Amino acid sequence: MSLKNFHIFFISLSTLLAFGFAIWGINSYSVSDNTTHLSLGIISLLVGVGLIIYGMKVFQKLKKI
């Protein structure tokens, strides 16, 4: 596996993990009313969006290579 393919795979996996953790945090908040879970869910959601933006920029840059 080339470094390019590994990077795309790793960004995709990290994005899925961030969104999965965000879903868990928000669902956990709805059950327990613990604001820490909500905070972690929102932060993970923002990280997931950031990873998507980062992945799109990296993918465009790697197309040129």
mmCIF file of C-alpha atoms in Angstrom:
data_model
loop_
_atom_site.group_PDB
_atom_site.id
_atom_site.type_symbol
_atom_site.label_atom_id
_atom_site.label_comp_id
_atom_site.label_asym_id
_atom_site.label_seq_id
_atom_site.Cartn_x
_atom_site.Cartn_y
_atom_site.Cartn_z
ATOM 1 C CA MET A 1 0.000 0.000 0.000
ATOM 2 C CA SER A 2 1.444 3.340 -1.019
ATOM 3 C CA LEU A 3 1.750 6.266 1.336
ATOM 4 C CA LYS A 4 -0.896 8.119 -0.683
ATOM 5 C CA ASN A 5 -3.455 5.324 -0.316
ATOM 6 C CA PHE A 6 -2.640 4.851 3.362
ATOM 7 C CA HIS A 7 -3.146 8.572 4.035
ATOM 8 C CA ILE A 8 -6.544 8.584 2.331
ATOM 9 C CA PHE A 9 -7.549 5.415 4.207
ATOM 10 C CA PHE A 10 -6.386 6.825 7.552
ATOM 11 C CA ILE A 11 -8.240 10.139 7.061
ATOM 12 C CA SER A 12 -11.419 8.253 6.124
ATOM 13 C CA LEU A 13 -11.155 5.974 9.139
ATOM 14 C CA SER A 14 -10.470 8.911 11.472
ATOM 15 C CA THR A 15 -13.485 10.779 10.103
ATOM 16 C CA LEU A 16 -15.776 7.806 10.703
ATOM 17 C CA LEU A 17 -14.407 7.412 14.214
ATOM 18 C CA ALA A 18 -14.958 11.106 14.996
ATOM 19 C CA PHE A 19 -18.561 11.012 13.759
ATOM 20 C CA GLY A 20 -19.211 7.760 15.620
ATOM 21 C CA PHE A 21 -17.905 9.283 18.833
ATOM 22 C CA ALA A 22 -20.025 12.400 18.222
ATOM 23 C CA ILE A 23 -23.142 10.261 17.852
ATOM 24 C CA TRP A 24 -22.274 8.385 21.047
ATOM 25 C CA GLY A 25 -21.679 11.617 22.972
ATOM 26 C CA ILE A 26 -24.934 13.217 21.875
ATOM 27 C CA ASN A 27 -26.941 10.040 22.541
ATOM 28 C CA SER A 28 -25.296 9.650 25.932
ATOM 29 C CA TYR A 29 -26.209 13.241 26.793
ATOM 30 C CA SER A 30 -29.844 12.609 25.940
ATOM 31 C CA VAL A 31 -29.897 9.692 28.381
ATOM 32 C CA SER A 32 -27.868 11.093 31.285
ATOM 33 C CA ASP A 33 -28.021 14.911 30.888
ATOM 34 C CA ASN A 34 -24.262 15.040 31.450
ATOM 35 C CA THR A 35 -22.957 18.173 29.723
ATOM 36 C CA THR A 36 -19.493 16.652 29.402
ATOM 37 C CA HIS A 37 -20.897 14.078 26.974
ATOM 38 C CA LEU A 38 -22.572 16.821 24.963
ATOM 39 C CA SER A 39 -19.349 18.838 24.864
ATOM 40 C CA LEU A 40 -17.369 15.837 23.676
ATOM 41 C CA GLY A 41 -20.024 15.067 21.072
ATOM 42 C CA ILE A 42 -19.949 18.598 19.674
ATOM 43 C CA ILE A 43 -16.143 18.719 19.657
ATOM 44 C CA SER A 44 -16.014 15.366 17.862
ATOM 45 C CA LEU A 45 -18.545 16.620 15.331
ATOM 46 C CA LEU A 46 -16.354 19.659 14.632
ATOM 47 C CA VAL A 47 -13.275 17.448 14.354
ATOM 48 C CA GLY A 48 -15.120 15.228 11.869
ATOM 49 C CA VAL A 49 -16.037 18.242 9.726
ATOM 50 C CA GLY A 50 -12.436 19.460 9.948
ATOM 51 C CA LEU A 51 -11.182 16.061 8.830
ATOM 52 C CA ILE A 52 -13.507 16.143 5.828
ATOM 53 C CA ILE A 53 -12.169 19.557 4.804
ATOM 54 C CA TYR A 54 -8.595 18.397 5.378
ATOM 55 C CA GLY A 55 -9.219 15.211 3.417
ATOM 56 C CA MET A 56 -10.636 17.109 0.451
ATOM 57 C CA LYS A 57 -7.614 19.429 0.356
ATOM 58 C CA VAL A 58 -5.164 16.550 0.667
ATOM 59 C CA PHE A 59 -6.979 14.551 -2.009
ATOM 60 C CA GLN A 60 -6.816 17.503 -4.424
ATOM 61 C CA LYS A 61 -3.110 17.935 -3.684
ATOM 62 C CA LEU A 62 -2.403 14.222 -4.107
ATOM 63 C CA LYS A 63 -4.139 14.195 -7.509
ATOM 64 C CA LYS A 64 -1.296 16.329 -8.830
ATOM 65 C CA ILE A 65 1.359 13.876 -7.631
#
